[in-house]
Amino acid sequence: MATKWGICSAGKISHDFTVALKTLPPGDHQVVAVAARNLERAQEFAKKHNISKAYGNYEELANDPEIDVVYVGTIHPCHLPVCTLYMNAGKNVLCEKPFAMNSGEVRKLIASARENKVFLMEAVWTRFFPASREISRVLSQGEVGEVKVARAEIGVPLLHVPRAVEKELGGGALLDIGVYCLQFALMVFNGERPESIQASGFCLDTGVDEAMVVTLTFPQNRIAVCVCSIAVQLPNEAVIIGTKGSIRIPANMWNPTSLVVNGKKTEYPLPQPSLPLNFVNSTGMRYEAEEVRQCLLKGLKESSRMSLSDSALLMEIMDEARRQVGVLYSQDIQ
């Protein structure tokens, strides 16, 4: 039986996620409804993607008994209230990153999921790519020895995008794209809590961070360095250095389609989209969608690949990094 999806928000990322779902077998995944704050936008989205039901508000989607799981693609500040709405209605939820605006909100999300006994996962799609799974395998089998250094960078020119620069919209380099570097570091070090967090950077006039460098230190002299910027294009590479070798993601570290392990390169091509995409390699969201399906089939309430404790630690680190750089959202003082 197919997992029946509801799509919350008719924006660019929801478009790409829906296109990604179409690369999976229709007997496994079906989009049956979309909701937006404007009925006309929902209807336009439904027509484009051949979805049978369109709702002009989020509540109607929450009340749809046909939905197994809701994909939440709203802007960052809406994640907590919107996810809570769906979980209170008994819906399983896949929520776009960042999970919420701060650690307090993440704790509320997790508490709601457990209270309502529903599945909840942060859509850190990087974790589910075949290349990322291969990284985990290589590390677990010790093929590069003891990992001593992990480094990840992501820079994309986004200063012209209101969502990326306006504080009220949850903007800032760290929350929007730096989260990928930090989750990479935590994946490499197996979800271990760092001994220290050191952050430096600078802010735009809007009060959000334009660029940031976050250094994490771990026991046994291990270190991770994460760099993010919404002002310039960076190579967007990641590297893991061990005592016996290395792993490198040569491009697009947040959606990896190639991997170099001890000098040997392997490609992991993605299926072609049926419609034009807004973001690079978006059909790769198919992997997180399939993870949700497999978890639901097993009766799980969270994924071991991107657990709720992973998301909680990730946000704690981002909170501390923002504090050091001086980025404060209204949600931090409520």
CSV table of C-alpha atoms in Angstrom, one decimal:
chain,number,residue,atom,x,y,z
A,1,MET,CA,0.0,0.0,0.0
A,2,ALA,CA,1.3,3.4,-0.9
A,3,THR,CA,2.3,6.0,1.6
A,4,LYS,CA,-0.1,8.9,1.1
A,5,TRP,CA,1.5,12.4,1.3
A,6,GLY,CA,0.1,15.8,2.0
A,7,ILE,CA,2.2,18.8,1.0
A,8,CYS,CA,2.1,21.8,3.2
A,9,SER,CA,3.0,25.0,1.4
A,10,ALA,CA,3.1,25.5,-2.3
A,11,GLY,CA,6.6,27.1,-2.5
A,12,LYS,CA,9.7,26.2,-4.4
A,13,ILE,CA,11.0,23.5,-2.1
A,14,SER,CA,7.6,21.8,-2.0
A,15,HIS,CA,7.6,21.8,-5.7
A,16,ASP,CA,10.9,20.1,-5.8
A,17,PHE,CA,10.0,17.6,-3.1
A,18,THR,CA,6.8,16.6,-5.1
A,19,VAL,CA,8.9,16.2,-8.2
A,20,ALA,CA,11.3,14.0,-6.3
A,21,LEU,CA,8.4,11.8,-5.1
A,22,LYS,CA,7.5,11.1,-8.7
A,23,THR,CA,10.8,9.4,-9.2
A,24,LEU,CA,9.7,6.7,-6.8
A,25,PRO,CA,7.2,3.9,-7.6
A,26,PRO,CA,3.6,5.2,-7.5
A,27,GLY,CA,2.6,2.1,-5.6
A,28,ASP,CA,4.9,3.2,-2.8
A,29,HIS,CA,4.4,7.0,-2.7
A,30,GLN,CA,1.3,9.1,-3.7
A,31,VAL,CA,0.7,12.8,-3.1
A,32,VAL,CA,-3.0,13.2,-2.5
A,33,ALA,CA,-3.4,16.7,-1.3
A,34,VAL,CA,-1.6,20.1,-1.1
A,35,ALA,CA,-2.4,23.0,1.2
A,36,ALA,CA,-1.4,26.7,1.0
A,37,ARG,CA,-2.5,29.9,2.7
A,38,ASN,CA,-4.1,30.9,-0.5
A,39,LEU,CA,-6.5,28.5,-2.3
A,40,GLU,CA,-5.6,29.8,-5.7
A,41,ARG,CA,-1.9,29.0,-5.1
A,42,ALA,CA,-2.8,25.5,-3.9
A,43,GLN,CA,-5.0,24.9,-6.9
A,44,GLU,CA,-2.3,26.0,-9.3
A,45,PHE,CA,0.2,23.7,-7.5
A,46,ALA,CA,-2.3,20.8,-7.6
A,47,LYS,CA,-2.9,21.3,-11.3
A,48,LYS,CA,0.9,21.3,-12.1
A,49,HIS,CA,1.5,18.1,-10.1
A,50,ASN,CA,-1.8,16.3,-10.9
A,51,ILE,CA,-2.9,16.3,-7.2
A,52,SER,CA,-6.5,15.6,-6.6
A,53,LYS,CA,-7.1,17.9,-3.6
A,54,ALA,CA,-6.1,21.5,-2.9
A,55,TYR,CA,-6.8,23.3,0.3
A,56,GLY,CA,-6.7,27.0,1.0
A,57,ASN,CA,-5.5,26.6,4.6
A,58,TYR,CA,-3.4,24.2,6.6
A,59,GLU,CA,-6.2,23.1,8.9
A,60,GLU,CA,-8.1,21.4,6.1
A,61,LEU,CA,-5.1,19.3,5.3
A,62,ALA,CA,-4.7,18.4,9.0
A,63,ASN,CA,-8.3,17.1,9.0
A,64,ASP,CA,-8.0,15.0,5.8
A,65,PRO,CA,-8.2,11.4,7.0
A,66,GLU,CA,-6.5,10.1,3.8
A,67,ILE,CA,-3.1,11.6,4.7
A,68,ASP,CA,-0.4,9.3,6.2
A,69,VAL,CA,2.4,11.9,6.4
A,70,VAL,CA,2.7,15.6,5.8
A,71,TYR,CA,5.7,17.3,4.3
A,72,VAL,CA,6.2,20.8,5.8
A,73,GLY,CA,7.9,23.2,3.4
A,74,THR,CA,7.0,26.5,5.0
A,75,ILE,CA,9.5,29.2,6.0
A,76,HIS,CA,11.5,28.5,9.2
A,77,PRO,CA,9.4,30.5,11.8
A,78,CYS,CA,6.3,28.5,10.8
A,79,HIS,CA,7.8,25.1,11.4
A,80,LEU,CA,6.8,24.9,15.1
A,81,PRO,CA,3.2,26.0,14.8
A,82,VAL,CA,2.5,24.1,11.6
A,83,CYS,CA,4.1,20.9,12.6
A,84,THR,CA,2.3,21.0,15.9
A,85,LEU,CA,-1.0,21.5,14.1
A,86,TYR,CA,-0.4,18.3,12.1
A,87,MET,CA,0.9,16.2,15.0
A,88,ASN,CA,-2.0,17.2,17.2
A,89,ALA,CA,-4.2,15.9,14.3
A,90,GLY,CA,-2.4,12.6,14.5
A,91,LYS,CA,-0.4,13.1,11.3
A,92,ASN,CA,3.2,11.9,10.8
A,93,VAL,CA,5.5,14.8,9.8
A,94,LEU,CA,8.6,15.3,7.7
A,95,CYS,CA,9.7,18.9,8.4
A,96,GLU,CA,12.2,20.9,6.3
A,97,LYS,CA,15.4,22.0,8.0
A,98,PRO,CA,16.1,23.8,10.2
A,99,PHE,CA,13.7,21.9,12.4
A,100,ALA,CA,12.7,25.1,14.2
A,101,MET,CA,14.2,28.5,15.2
A,102,ASN,CA,16.0,27.4,18.4
A,103,SER,CA,16.4,24.5,20.9
A,104,GLY,CA,13.3,25.5,22.9
A,105,GLU,CA,11.2,25.1,19.8
A,106,VAL,CA,12.8,21.8,18.9
A,107,ARG,CA,12.1,20.4,22.4
A,108,LYS,CA,8.4,21.4,21.9
A,109,LEU,CA,8.3,19.6,18.6
A,110,ILE,CA,9.8,16.4,20.1
A,111,ALA,CA,7.4,16.6,23.0
A,112,SER,CA,4.4,17.0,20.7
A,113,ALA,CA,5.5,14.0,18.6
A,114,ARG,CA,5.8,11.8,21.6
A,115,GLU,CA,2.6,13.0,23.2
A,116,ASN,CA,0.7,12.3,20.0
A,117,LYS,CA,2.6,9.1,19.2
A,118,VAL,CA,3.4,10.1,15.6
A,119,PHE,CA,6.5,9.9,13.5
A,120,LEU,CA,8.6,13.0,13.2
A,121,MET,CA,11.8,13.7,11.2
A,122,GLU,CA,13.8,16.7,10.2
A,123,ALA,CA,14.3,16.7,6.5
A,124,VAL,CA,18.1,16.8,6.4
A,125,TRP,CA,18.1,15.2,3.0
A,126,THR,CA,21.9,14.9,2.9
A,127,ARG,CA,21.9,12.1,5.5
A,128,PHE,CA,20.0,9.8,3.1
A,129,PHE,CA,21.9,10.1,-0.1
A,130,PRO,CA,23.7,6.8,-1.2
A,131,ALA,CA,27.0,8.7,-1.0
A,132,SER,CA,26.3,9.7,2.7
A,133,ARG,CA,25.4,6.1,3.5
A,134,GLU,CA,28.7,5.0,1.9
A,135,ILE,CA,30.5,7.5,4.1
A,136,SER,CA,29.0,5.9,7.2
A,137,ARG,CA,30.0,2.5,6.0
A,138,VAL,CA,33.5,3.5,5.2
A,139,LEU,CA,33.9,5.1,8.6
A,140,SER,CA,32.4,2.2,10.5
A,141,GLN,CA,34.7,-0.2,8.9
A,142,GLY,CA,37.8,1.9,9.6
A,143,GLU,CA,38.9,2.3,6.0
A,144,VAL,CA,40.4,5.7,6.7
A,145,GLY,CA,41.6,4.9,10.2
A,146,GLU,CA,40.8,7.2,13.1
A,147,VAL,CA,39.1,10.4,11.9
A,148,LYS,CA,41.0,13.4,13.1
A,149,VAL,CA,39.6,16.3,11.0
A,150,ALA,CA,36.3,17.0,9.2
A,151,ARG,CA,35.8,20.1,7.2
A,152,ALA,CA,32.7,21.3,5.3
A,153,GLU,CA,31.9,24.5,3.5
A,154,ILE,CA,28.8,25.9,1.8
A,155,GLY,CA,28.4,29.3,0.2
A,156,VAL,CA,25.6,30.4,-2.1
A,157,PRO,CA,24.9,34.0,-3.1
A,158,LEU,CA,21.5,34.6,-1.5
A,159,LEU,CA,21.6,38.3,-0.5
A,160,HIS,CA,18.9,39.0,-3.0
A,161,VAL,CA,16.5,36.5,-1.5
A,162,PRO,CA,14.3,38.0,1.3
A,163,ARG,CA,13.8,34.6,3.0
A,164,ALA,CA,17.6,34.4,3.4
A,165,VAL,CA,18.2,37.9,4.8
A,166,GLU,CA,15.2,39.0,6.7
A,167,LYS,CA,15.2,38.2,10.4
A,168,GLU,CA,11.4,37.9,10.6
A,169,LEU,CA,11.5,35.2,7.9
A,170,GLY,CA,14.2,33.2,9.8
A,171,GLY,CA,17.0,34.3,7.6
A,172,GLY,CA,20.8,33.9,8.1
A,173,ALA,CA,23.6,31.8,6.7
A,174,LEU,CA,23.7,29.3,9.6
A,175,LEU,CA,20.1,28.3,9.8
A,176,ASP,CA,19.5,28.3,6.1
A,177,ILE,CA,22.6,26.5,4.8
A,178,GLY,CA,25.2,26.2,7.5
A,179,VAL,CA,23.0,23.6,9.1
A,180,TYR,CA,24.3,21.2,6.3
A,181,CYS,CA,27.9,21.6,7.4
A,182,LEU,CA,27.2,21.1,11.1
A,183,GLN,CA,25.0,18.0,10.5
A,184,PHE,CA,27.9,16.6,8.3
A,185,ALA,CA,30.3,17.0,11.2
A,186,LEU,CA,27.9,15.3,13.6
A,187,MET,CA,27.3,12.5,11.1
A,188,VAL,CA,31.1,12.0,10.8
A,189,PHE,CA,31.5,11.9,14.6
A,190,ASN,CA,28.5,9.7,15.1
A,191,GLY,CA,26.3,12.2,16.9
A,192,GLU,CA,28.9,12.8,19.6
A,193,ARG,CA,28.5,16.0,21.6
A,194,PRO,CA,31.5,18.4,21.0
A,195,GLU,CA,33.6,19.4,23.9
A,196,SER,CA,33.8,23.0,22.7
A,197,ILE,CA,32.0,25.3,20.2
A,198,GLN,CA,33.7,28.3,18.8
A,199,ALA,CA,32.0,30.6,16.3
A,200,SER,CA,33.0,33.8,14.5
A,201,GLY,CA,31.3,35.8,11.7
A,202,PHE,CA,29.5,38.9,10.9
A,203,CYS,CA,26.0,40.1,10.4
A,204,LEU,CA,24.0,42.0,7.8
A,205,ASP,CA,22.1,45.2,8.7
A,206,THR,CA,19.0,43.1,9.1
A,207,GLY,CA,20.6,41.4,12.1
A,208,VAL,CA,21.2,37.9,10.6
A,209,ASP,CA,24.5,36.3,9.8
A,210,GLU,CA,26.0,36.8,6.4
A,211,ALA,CA,28.9,34.4,7.0
A,212,MET,CA,30.1,32.2,9.9
A,213,VAL,CA,32.8,29.8,10.8
A,214,VAL,CA,32.1,27.2,13.5
A,215,THR,CA,34.8,25.1,15.0
A,216,LEU,CA,33.9,22.0,17.0
A,217,THR,CA,36.4,20.1,19.1
A,218,PHE,CA,35.9,16.5,20.2
A,219,PRO,CA,37.7,14.2,22.6
A,220,GLN,CA,40.9,12.4,21.4
A,221,ASN,CA,42.1,15.5,19.5
A,222,ARG,CA,39.5,15.5,16.8
A,223,ILE,CA,38.1,18.7,15.2
A,224,ALA,CA,35.5,19.8,12.7
A,225,VAL,CA,35.5,23.2,10.9
A,226,CYS,CA,32.3,24.4,9.2
A,227,VAL,CA,32.1,27.5,7.0
A,228,CYS,CA,28.9,29.0,5.5
A,229,SER,CA,28.1,32.2,3.6
A,230,ILE,CA,25.1,33.6,1.8
A,231,ALA,CA,27.2,36.3,0.1
A,232,VAL,CA,29.5,34.3,-2.2
A,233,GLN,CA,29.8,31.1,-4.0
A,234,LEU,CA,32.1,28.6,-2.3
A,235,PRO,CA,33.4,25.3,-3.8
A,236,ASN,CA,30.9,23.6,-1.5
A,237,GLU,CA,33.3,20.7,-0.7
A,238,ALA,CA,33.7,18.5,2.3
A,239,VAL,CA,36.6,16.4,3.5
A,240,ILE,CA,37.2,13.8,6.2
A,241,ILE,CA,40.8,13.1,7.1
A,242,GLY,CA,41.8,9.9,9.0
A,243,THR,CA,45.0,8.4,10.1
A,244,LYS,CA,44.9,5.9,7.2
A,245,GLY,CA,43.2,7.9,4.4
A,246,SER,CA,40.5,10.4,3.4
A,247,ILE,CA,37.0,10.9,2.1
A,248,ARG,CA,36.1,13.8,-0.1
A,249,ILE,CA,32.9,15.2,-1.4
A,250,PRO,CA,34.1,17.2,-4.4
A,251,ALA,CA,31.0,19.4,-4.9
A,252,ASN,CA,27.5,20.0,-3.5
A,253,MET,CA,28.3,18.6,-0.1
A,254,TRP,CA,24.7,19.0,1.0
A,255,ASN,CA,23.4,16.8,-1.8
A,256,PRO,CA,26.4,14.6,-2.8
A,257,THR,CA,26.3,12.6,-6.1
A,258,SER,CA,30.0,11.7,-6.1
A,259,LEU,CA,32.5,10.6,-3.5
A,260,VAL,CA,36.3,10.1,-3.5
A,261,VAL,CA,37.4,7.5,-0.9
A,262,ASN,CA,41.2,7.1,-0.6
A,263,GLY,CA,41.7,8.5,-4.1
A,264,LYS,CA,39.0,6.4,-5.8
A,265,LYS,CA,36.0,8.3,-7.2
A,266,THR,CA,32.5,6.8,-7.3
A,267,GLU,CA,29.5,8.5,-8.9
A,268,TYR,CA,25.9,8.2,-7.6
A,269,PRO,CA,23.7,9.6,-10.4
A,270,LEU,CA,20.2,10.9,-9.7
A,271,PRO,CA,17.1,10.2,-11.7
A,272,GLN,CA,16.0,12.9,-14.1
A,273,PRO,CA,13.1,15.2,-12.9
A,274,SER,CA,9.8,15.2,-14.8
A,275,LEU,CA,9.5,19.0,-14.3
A,276,PRO,CA,12.1,21.8,-14.0
A,277,LEU,CA,13.6,22.1,-10.5
A,278,ASN,CA,14.3,25.1,-8.4
A,279,PHE,CA,17.4,23.7,-6.6
A,280,VAL,CA,20.4,21.6,-7.5
A,281,ASN,CA,19.9,17.8,-7.4
A,282,SER,CA,16.4,18.1,-5.8
A,283,THR,CA,15.4,14.7,-7.0
A,284,GLY,CA,17.7,13.5,-4.2
A,285,MET,CA,14.9,14.3,-1.8
A,286,ARG,CA,13.5,10.9,-2.9
A,287,TYR,CA,15.9,9.2,-0.4
A,288,GLU,CA,14.5,11.0,2.7
A,289,ALA,CA,11.0,10.3,1.5
A,290,GLU,CA,11.8,6.6,1.2
A,291,GLU,CA,13.3,6.7,4.7
A,292,VAL,CA,10.0,8.0,6.0
A,293,ARG,CA,8.1,5.2,4.3
A,294,GLN,CA,10.4,2.5,5.6
A,295,CYS,CA,10.1,3.9,9.2
A,296,LEU,CA,6.3,4.0,9.0
A,297,LEU,CA,6.2,0.4,7.6
A,298,LYS,CA,8.3,-0.7,10.6
A,299,GLY,CA,6.1,1.3,13.1
A,300,LEU,CA,9.0,3.6,14.1
A,301,LYS,CA,8.4,7.1,15.4
A,302,GLU,CA,11.8,8.4,14.4
A,303,SER,CA,14.6,7.6,12.0
A,304,SER,CA,17.9,6.2,13.4
A,305,ARG,CA,19.6,7.9,10.4
A,306,MET,CA,18.4,11.4,11.5
A,307,SER,CA,17.1,10.9,15.0
A,308,LEU,CA,15.3,13.4,17.1
A,309,SER,CA,18.3,13.6,19.4
A,310,ASP,CA,20.4,14.3,16.4
A,311,SER,CA,18.2,17.3,15.5
A,312,ALA,CA,18.2,18.5,19.2
A,313,LEU,CA,22.0,18.5,19.3
A,314,LEU,CA,22.3,20.1,16.0
A,315,MET,CA,20.1,23.0,17.1
A,316,GLU,CA,21.9,23.3,20.4
A,317,ILE,CA,25.1,23.9,18.5
A,318,MET,CA,23.5,26.4,16.2
A,319,ASP,CA,22.0,28.3,19.2
A,320,GLU,CA,25.5,28.6,20.8
A,321,ALA,CA,27.1,29.6,17.5
A,322,ARG,CA,24.4,32.3,17.0
A,323,ARG,CA,24.9,33.5,20.5
A,324,GLN,CA,28.6,34.0,20.0
A,325,VAL,CA,28.1,35.9,16.7
A,326,GLY,CA,25.2,38.0,18.1
A,327,VAL,CA,22.3,36.7,16.0
A,328,LEU,CA,19.0,36.9,18.0
A,329,TYR,CA,15.6,36.1,16.8
A,330,SER,CA,12.3,37.1,18.4
A,331,GLN,CA,11.7,33.4,19.2
A,332,ASP,CA,14.8,33.5,21.4
A,333,ILE,CA,13.3,36.0,23.8
A,334,GLN,CA,9.7,34.7,24.1
